[in-house]
Amino acid sequence: MVDRPISRRDALKAGVAGTAGLAAGGLGAAFASPGPPAPAPGQGTQGTHESHHDMVTVGQLAPGSFDPTAFLTRFDGGQVSRLPSGQVLREYEIVADEREIEVAPGVYYPAWTYNGQVPGPTIRCTEGDRLRVRFTNRGSHAHSIHFHGIHPANMDGAFEPVHSNRSFVYEFDAEPFGLHLYHCHTVPIKRHIHKGLYGAFIIDPRAGRPPAQEMVMVMNGFDTNFDGENEVYAVNTVAFHYQKHPIPIRRGELVRAYVVNVTEFDLLNSFHLHGNLFRLFRTGTDLERFEYTDTVAMVQGERAILEFTYKHPGPFMFHAHQSEFAELGWSGVFLVREVPHA
Ligand SMILES: [Cu+2]
């Protein structure tokens, strides 16, 4: 009789997963001894979630690591100028390179990155802008950038791999408005995407959207032991980051989350909100029609804009409604605060 293969969770509990980069005190150890998270140096204003019963990682990321809290609200509008026609021109420099990233304290993953980070920068523009993206490949494999949206065939990034130390300029007009994404489209695509070559791509409507506290959440996962399955799940790369560093929002104020699923290997990922419902604008391409719900499932490449306003103060979880993903890192907390009276 063949032994049943050890499950991903069993592996993490035993602390044996991710042997390629799992340090003592990493994710495995965290599951063996869940305890109160230590406050993050320099991040005291974010506060830490007070529950001592959460399943979270122990320890902190190395100084200088990718900061998911900063990434949440970092939108890259590019270098802005105007063409002779008056059309807005946004120019970007994107470099692909190879870099070890920390996906949980002490758990490293040998990533391929756009501009040194996973996800890559959140590209943001307005419908009708001209985008000019100079892409340089400093990696050892061929790569490309495939933007979702409407553009000419020769700007699609699917048939023109950019080889090592070569550049390519993608240029097209931004359309349609909505929430899109970009990713490498070089074969084998699942490996190139999973390694980290992806990012969010927001095209705002010309008239904009109502004022809101905005944030970007890219649902991703990491196969840290290269067995074709993810051992770590997250939004914005770092397991449990927003559980250890809750996202402060104000009661009664509109929140807009741009949520993109790039998770490889699993057919679906999902987003579930506690203590509230959100208005679900699939792909963000329609300003009027929405679904009012608290859970949305997405396949890889699907994305949605979620809008919500909290009625009650306090900590509220958000997480994948695949419980396994939530327990392997894809779980966070909104800390809803009263708005001080003026
Ligand atoms: Cu690639």
Tab-separated table of C-alpha atoms and ligand atoms in Angstrom:
chain	number	residue	atom	x	y	z
A	1	MET	CA	0.000	0.000	0.000
A	2	VAL	CA	1.275	3.417	-0.938
A	3	ASP	CA	1.361	5.970	1.841
A	4	ARG	CA	-1.032	8.870	1.429
A	5	PRO	CA	0.994	11.936	0.433
A	6	ILE	CA	1.448	14.437	3.227
A	7	SER	CA	-0.893	17.394	2.828
A	8	ARG	CA	0.294	20.970	2.541
A	9	ARG	CA	-1.096	21.832	5.958
A	10	ASP	CA	0.419	18.764	7.546
A	11	ALA	CA	3.700	19.769	6.016
A	12	LEU	CA	3.472	23.253	7.444
A	13	LYS	CA	2.442	21.989	10.848
A	14	ALA	CA	5.449	19.721	10.850
A	15	GLY	CA	7.617	22.585	9.699
A	16	VAL	CA	9.036	20.655	6.785
A	17	ALA	CA	7.539	22.561	3.852
A	18	GLY	CA	9.548	25.084	1.968
A	19	THR	CA	12.817	23.392	2.729
A	20	ALA	CA	14.381	25.467	-0.016
A	21	GLY	CA	14.117	28.531	2.135
A	22	LEU	CA	12.395	27.822	5.428
A	23	ALA	CA	14.349	29.111	8.387
A	24	ALA	CA	13.836	28.090	11.981
A	25	GLY	CA	11.044	30.199	13.424
A	26	GLY	CA	9.391	30.489	10.030
A	27	LEU	CA	5.875	29.625	8.987
A	28	GLY	CA	6.096	25.999	10.143
A	29	ALA	CA	7.211	26.949	13.609
A	30	ALA	CA	4.465	29.555	13.723
A	31	PHE	CA	1.803	26.941	13.155
A	32	ALA	CA	3.322	24.721	15.814
A	33	SER	CA	3.175	27.491	18.398
A	34	PRO	CA	0.679	30.196	17.492
A	35	GLY	CA	1.121	33.090	19.877
A	36	PRO	CA	0.631	36.815	20.030
A	37	PRO	CA	2.477	38.570	17.235
A	38	ALA	CA	5.305	40.845	18.273
A	39	PRO	CA	4.861	44.512	17.379
A	40	ALA	CA	6.704	45.527	14.256
A	41	PRO	CA	9.524	47.991	14.814
A	42	GLY	CA	8.706	51.247	13.089
A	43	GLN	CA	5.129	50.220	12.367
A	44	GLY	CA	3.614	51.067	15.712
A	45	THR	CA	1.035	53.412	14.259
A	46	GLN	CA	-0.561	50.524	12.393
A	47	GLY	CA	-1.122	48.731	15.687
A	48	THR	CA	-1.253	44.985	15.977
A	49	HIS	CA	-4.316	42.828	16.149
A	50	GLU	CA	-4.898	42.025	19.798
A	51	SER	CA	-6.347	38.544	19.608
A	52	HIS	CA	-4.024	35.869	20.913
A	53	HIS	CA	-5.867	33.086	19.166
A	54	ASP	CA	-5.094	33.960	15.569
A	55	MET	CA	-3.173	31.610	13.366
A	56	VAL	CA	-0.346	33.865	12.241
A	57	THR	CA	3.346	33.783	11.602
A	58	VAL	CA	5.833	34.645	14.314
A	59	GLY	CA	8.727	37.049	13.911
A	60	GLN	CA	9.173	39.916	11.502
A	61	LEU	CA	10.440	40.301	7.974
A	62	ALA	CA	14.046	41.321	7.507
A	63	PRO	CA	14.564	45.100	7.416
A	64	GLY	CA	14.273	46.449	3.891
A	65	SER	CA	11.857	43.742	2.762
A	66	PHE	CA	8.864	44.514	0.544
A	67	ASP	CA	6.241	46.307	2.665
A	68	PRO	CA	2.667	45.244	1.835
A	69	THR	CA	1.277	48.143	3.884
A	70	ALA	CA	3.037	50.663	1.648
A	71	PHE	CA	2.183	48.695	-1.504
A	72	LEU	CA	-1.523	48.817	-0.664
A	73	THR	CA	-1.789	52.515	-1.520
A	74	ARG	CA	1.132	53.006	-3.904
A	75	PHE	CA	-0.165	53.895	-7.369
A	76	ASP	CA	2.313	54.562	-10.171
A	77	GLY	CA	1.114	57.225	-12.590
A	78	GLY	CA	4.389	57.185	-14.556
A	79	GLN	CA	6.234	60.164	-15.984
A	80	VAL	CA	3.462	62.440	-17.240
A	81	SER	CA	3.661	64.794	-20.226
A	82	ARG	CA	1.537	65.712	-23.227
A	83	LEU	CA	1.836	64.690	-26.853
A	84	PRO	CA	1.531	67.451	-29.499
A	85	SER	CA	-2.097	66.381	-29.929
A	86	GLY	CA	-2.752	67.210	-26.274
A	87	GLN	CA	-3.151	63.567	-25.321
A	88	VAL	CA	-1.673	62.698	-21.919
A	89	LEU	CA	1.455	60.558	-22.217
A	90	ARG	CA	2.512	58.352	-19.317
A	91	GLU	CA	5.942	56.779	-19.548
A	92	TYR	CA	7.136	53.880	-17.457
A	93	GLU	CA	10.410	52.009	-17.026
A	94	ILE	CA	9.962	48.401	-16.025
A	95	VAL	CA	12.888	46.072	-15.468
A	96	ALA	CA	12.595	42.324	-14.986
A	97	ASP	CA	15.177	40.784	-12.689
A	98	GLU	CA	15.716	37.893	-10.303
A	99	ARG	CA	15.546	38.422	-6.581
A	100	GLU	CA	14.923	36.468	-3.373
A	101	ILE	CA	11.798	37.757	-1.667
A	102	GLU	CA	10.518	37.036	1.841
A	103	VAL	CA	6.945	35.696	1.745
A	104	ALA	CA	6.709	35.075	5.512
A	105	PRO	CA	9.237	35.754	8.262
A	106	GLY	CA	12.229	33.583	7.426
A	107	VAL	CA	10.580	32.033	4.347
A	108	TYR	CA	12.329	33.107	1.148
A	109	TYR	CA	11.264	32.527	-2.432
A	110	PRO	CA	13.547	32.902	-5.483
A	111	ALA	CA	11.314	35.278	-7.446
A	112	TRP	CA	11.356	36.884	-10.850
A	113	THR	CA	10.302	40.490	-10.385
A	114	TYR	CA	9.172	43.603	-12.206
A	115	ASN	CA	11.143	46.518	-10.702
A	116	GLY	CA	12.405	44.351	-7.871
A	117	GLN	CA	9.058	43.629	-6.251
A	118	VAL	CA	6.168	41.137	-6.270
A	119	PRO	CA	3.595	42.240	-7.280
A	120	GLY	CA	5.115	44.719	-9.712
A	121	PRO	CA	4.158	48.387	-9.454
A	122	THR	CA	0.447	49.204	-9.714
A	123	ILE	CA	0.173	51.047	-13.023
A	124	ARG	CA	-2.545	53.688	-12.971
A	125	CYS	CA	-3.787	55.951	-15.718
A	126	THR	CA	-6.978	57.443	-17.124
A	127	GLU	CA	-8.974	56.158	-20.067
A	128	GLY	CA	-7.611	57.653	-23.273
A	129	ASP	CA	-4.070	58.258	-21.987
A	130	ARG	CA	-1.182	57.063	-24.110
A	131	LEU	CA	0.983	54.548	-22.272
A	132	ARG	CA	4.615	54.054	-23.205
A	133	VAL	CA	6.264	51.280	-21.225
A	134	ARG	CA	9.955	50.675	-21.774
A	135	PHE	CA	10.593	47.099	-20.671
A	136	THR	CA	14.136	45.852	-20.073
A	137	ASN	CA	14.905	42.250	-19.250
A	138	ARG	CA	17.833	41.838	-16.819
A	139	GLY	CA	16.862	38.252	-16.019
A	140	SER	CA	18.456	35.086	-17.398
A	141	HIS	CA	15.239	33.890	-19.097
A	142	ALA	CA	13.187	35.578	-21.822
A	143	HIS	CA	10.230	37.598	-20.511
A	144	SER	CA	7.542	39.999	-21.727
A	145	ILE	CA	4.699	42.159	-20.473
A	146	HIS	CA	1.202	41.230	-21.543
A	147	PHE	CA	-1.324	43.903	-20.592
A	148	HIS	CA	-4.998	43.078	-20.326
A	149	GLY	CA	-7.152	45.604	-22.163
A	150	ILE	CA	-7.606	46.781	-25.759
A	151	HIS	CA	-4.453	47.292	-27.853
A	152	PRO	CA	-2.833	46.348	-31.189
A	153	ALA	CA	-1.628	42.757	-31.698
A	154	ASN	CA	2.037	43.745	-31.787
A	155	MET	CA	1.698	45.349	-28.328
A	156	ASP	CA	0.232	42.230	-26.747
A	157	GLY	CA	3.429	40.717	-25.363
A	158	ALA	CA	2.347	37.211	-26.290
A	159	PHE	CA	4.482	36.525	-29.374
A	160	GLU	CA	7.508	38.755	-28.747
A	161	PRO	CA	9.669	37.344	-25.961
A	162	VAL	CA	12.244	39.885	-24.823
A	163	HIS	CA	15.549	38.102	-24.338
A	164	SER	CA	18.134	38.795	-21.637
A	165	ASN	CA	19.555	42.299	-21.706
A	166	ARG	CA	17.147	43.386	-24.443
A	167	SER	CA	14.406	46.007	-24.301
A	168	PHE	CA	10.995	46.457	-25.874
A	169	VAL	CA	8.675	49.462	-25.817
A	170	TYR	CA	4.971	48.763	-25.417
A	171	GLU	CA	2.849	51.705	-26.521
A	172	PHE	CA	-0.920	51.898	-26.693
A	173	ASP	CA	-3.912	53.954	-25.604
A	174	ALA	CA	-5.487	53.000	-22.275
A	175	GLU	CA	-8.895	51.396	-22.781
A	176	PRO	CA	-11.379	50.447	-21.481
A	177	PHE	CA	-11.617	51.892	-17.975
A	178	GLY	CA	-11.655	49.270	-15.279
A	179	LEU	CA	-9.384	47.085	-13.244
A	180	HIS	CA	-6.941	45.062	-15.305
A	181	LEU	CA	-3.598	43.368	-14.806
A	182	TYR	CA	-0.318	42.765	-16.544
A	183	HIS	CA	1.936	39.734	-16.480
A	184	CYS	CA	4.689	37.935	-18.317
A	185	HIS	CA	3.409	35.835	-21.216
A	186	THR	CA	6.481	33.757	-21.961
A	187	VAL	CA	6.189	29.962	-21.951
A	188	PRO	CA	5.898	28.063	-19.706
A	189	ILE	CA	3.476	30.784	-18.644
A	190	LYS	CA	2.470	29.216	-15.351
A	191	ARG	CA	6.087	29.244	-14.215
A	192	HIS	CA	6.683	32.811	-15.401
A	193	ILE	CA	3.577	34.123	-13.667
A	194	HIS	CA	4.046	32.091	-10.521
A	195	LYS	CA	7.610	33.343	-10.134
A	196	GLY	CA	6.205	36.837	-9.603
A	197	LEU	CA	5.940	38.628	-12.948
A	198	TYR	CA	2.561	40.328	-12.533
A	199	GLY	CA	0.924	43.497	-11.309
A	200	ALA	CA	-2.324	45.455	-11.165
A	201	PHE	CA	-3.277	47.848	-13.982
A	202	ILE	CA	-5.949	50.436	-13.192
A	203	ILE	CA	-7.573	52.558	-15.892
A	204	ASP	CA	-9.728	55.244	-14.288
A	205	PRO	CA	-12.855	56.503	-16.040
A	206	ARG	CA	-12.450	60.030	-17.447
A	207	ALA	CA	-14.839	61.452	-14.851
A	208	GLY	CA	-13.182	59.457	-12.059
A	209	ARG	CA	-14.887	57.498	-9.308
A	210	PRO	CA	-16.368	58.862	-6.069
A	211	PRO	CA	-13.767	59.808	-3.423
A	212	ALA	CA	-12.780	56.821	-1.292
A	213	GLN	CA	-9.980	55.262	0.667
A	214	GLU	CA	-8.434	53.126	-2.051
A	215	MET	CA	-6.197	50.081	-1.892
A	216	VAL	CA	-4.814	47.358	-4.128
A	217	MET	CA	-4.932	43.693	-3.203
A	218	VAL	CA	-3.296	41.119	-5.432
A	219	MET	CA	-4.175	37.584	-4.357
A	220	ASN	CA	-1.116	35.386	-4.839
A	221	GLY	CA	0.563	32.213	-3.642
A	222	PHE	CA	4.031	30.702	-3.516
A	223	ASP	CA	5.225	27.183	-4.208
A	224	THR	CA	8.199	27.312	-1.876
A	225	ASN	CA	9.264	23.686	-2.358
A	226	PHE	CA	8.606	23.479	-6.120
A	227	ASP	CA	6.104	20.630	-5.977
A	228	GLY	CA	3.533	22.383	-8.156
A	229	GLU	CA	1.378	23.468	-5.202
A	230	ASN	CA	1.403	26.621	-3.120
A	231	GLU	CA	2.590	26.410	0.476
A	232	VAL	CA	2.005	30.097	1.202
A	233	TYR	CA	-0.995	32.257	0.241
A	234	ALA	CA	-1.401	35.997	0.683
A	235	VAL	CA	-2.744	39.217	-0.608
A	236	ASN	CA	0.262	41.275	-1.671
A	237	THR	CA	2.787	38.496	-1.124
A	238	VAL	CA	3.437	38.368	2.623
A	239	ALA	CA	1.455	35.733	4.560
A	240	PHE	CA	-0.774	37.184	7.299
A	241	HIS	CA	0.707	40.668	6.844
A	242	TYR	CA	-2.604	42.516	7.244
A	243	GLN	CA	-3.555	40.337	10.175
A	244	LYS	CA	-0.414	41.382	12.015
A	245	HIS	CA	-0.724	44.944	10.704
A	246	PRO	CA	-4.447	45.639	10.328
A	247	ILE	CA	-5.562	48.139	7.706
A	248	PRO	CA	-7.071	51.180	9.450
A	249	ILE	CA	-10.290	52.476	7.904
A	250	ARG	CA	-12.855	54.966	9.156
A	251	ARG	CA	-16.385	54.050	10.080
A	252	GLY	CA	-18.894	55.491	7.618
A	253	GLU	CA	-16.319	56.272	4.917
A	254	LEU	CA	-16.236	54.649	1.511
A	255	VAL	CA	-13.493	52.095	0.913
A	256	ARG	CA	-12.578	50.926	-2.577
A	257	ALA	CA	-10.461	47.784	-2.942
A	258	TYR	CA	-8.980	46.830	-6.303
A	259	VAL	CA	-8.717	43.039	-6.016
A	260	VAL	CA	-6.841	40.974	-8.611
A	261	ASN	CA	-6.366	37.206	-8.612
A	262	VAL	CA	-3.083	35.930	-10.027
A	263	THR	CA	-2.861	32.759	-7.923
A	264	GLU	CA	-1.229	29.964	-9.932
A	265	PHE	CA	-1.918	26.209	-9.604
A	266	ASP	CA	-5.297	26.602	-7.831
A	267	LEU	CA	-8.435	26.929	-9.969
A	268	LEU	CA	-10.028	29.571	-7.787
A	269	ASN	CA	-9.248	32.127	-5.151
A	270	SER	CA	-11.779	34.240	-3.289
A	271	PHE	CA	-12.351	37.278	-1.100
A	272	HIS	CA	-14.715	37.283	1.865
A	273	LEU	CA	-15.504	40.297	4.060
A	274	HIS	CA	-16.679	40.096	7.693
A	275	GLY	CA	-19.383	42.202	9.310
A	276	ASN	CA	-20.349	43.850	6.062
A	277	LEU	CA	-21.252	43.440	2.402
A	278	PHE	CA	-19.587	45.087	-0.573
A	279	ARG	CA	-20.719	46.334	-3.932
A	280	LEU	CA	-19.024	44.051	-6.456
A	281	PHE	CA	-18.051	45.693	-9.745
A	282	ARG	CA	-16.625	42.852	-11.843
A	283	THR	CA	-13.609	44.068	-13.853
A	284	GLY	CA	-14.666	47.601	-12.882
A	285	THR	CA	-15.920	48.278	-16.386
A	286	ASP	CA	-19.472	49.289	-15.450
A	287	LEU	CA	-20.112	52.177	-13.057
A	288	GLU	CA	-23.760	51.382	-12.480
A	289	ARG	CA	-24.402	47.677	-12.233
A	290	PHE	CA	-23.099	45.758	-9.267
A	291	GLU	CA	-23.850	42.766	-7.085
A	292	TYR	CA	-24.273	43.242	-3.332
A	293	THR	CA	-22.519	40.383	-1.583
A	294	ASP	CA	-19.824	39.466	0.920
A	295	THR	CA	-17.920	36.821	-1.036
A	296	VAL	CA	-16.536	36.698	-4.549
A	297	ALA	CA	-14.642	33.876	-6.291
A	298	MET	CA	-12.227	34.566	-9.125
A	299	VAL	CA	-10.182	32.433	-11.520
A	300	GLN	CA	-6.630	33.470	-12.313
A	301	GLY	CA	-6.713	36.793	-14.173
A	302	GLU	CA	-10.150	37.787	-12.903
A	303	ARG	CA	-10.408	40.979	-10.879
A	304	ALA	CA	-13.054	43.132	-9.293
A	305	ILE	CA	-13.528	46.473	-7.604
A	306	LEU	CA	-15.143	46.156	-4.183
A	307	GLU	CA	-16.772	49.161	-2.508
A	308	PHE	CA	-17.967	49.125	1.076
A	309	THR	CA	-18.618	51.316	4.106
A	310	TYR	CA	-18.482	50.012	7.663
A	311	LYS	CA	-21.425	50.631	9.975
A	312	HIS	CA	-19.716	49.349	13.119
A	313	PRO	CA	-16.244	50.029	14.571
A	314	GLY	CA	-13.806	47.315	15.558
A	315	PRO	CA	-11.610	44.652	13.943
A	316	PHE	CA	-13.144	42.777	11.009
A	317	MET	CA	-11.453	39.937	9.160
A	318	PHE	CA	-11.170	39.571	5.421
A	319	HIS	CA	-9.835	36.364	3.928
A	320	ALA	CA	-10.078	33.736	1.246
A	321	HIS	CA	-13.180	31.647	1.757
A	322	GLN	CA	-11.141	28.603	0.927
A	323	SER	CA	-10.339	27.954	4.572
A	324	GLU	CA	-7.107	26.242	3.646
A	325	PHE	CA	-5.820	29.363	1.868
A	326	ALA	CA	-6.828	31.537	4.831
A	327	GLU	CA	-4.924	29.302	7.227
A	328	LEU	CA	-1.864	29.326	4.986
A	329	GLY	CA	-1.576	33.107	5.001
A	330	TRP	CA	-4.444	34.690	3.014
A	331	SER	CA	-6.118	36.417	5.908
A	332	GLY	CA	-6.177	40.008	7.133
A	333	VAL	CA	-8.003	42.507	9.318
A	334	PHE	CA	-9.663	45.876	8.744
A	335	LEU	CA	-9.544	47.967	11.896
A	336	VAL	CA	-12.599	50.217	11.692
A	337	ARG	CA	-12.265	53.398	13.762
A	338	GLU	CA	-14.692	56.120	14.694
A	339	VAL	CA	-14.219	59.308	12.721
A	340	PRO	CA	-13.318	62.061	15.210
A	341	HIS	CA	-15.802	64.917	15.268
A	342	ALA	CA	-14.467	68.147	13.844
B	1	CU	CU	8.692	35.652	-18.012
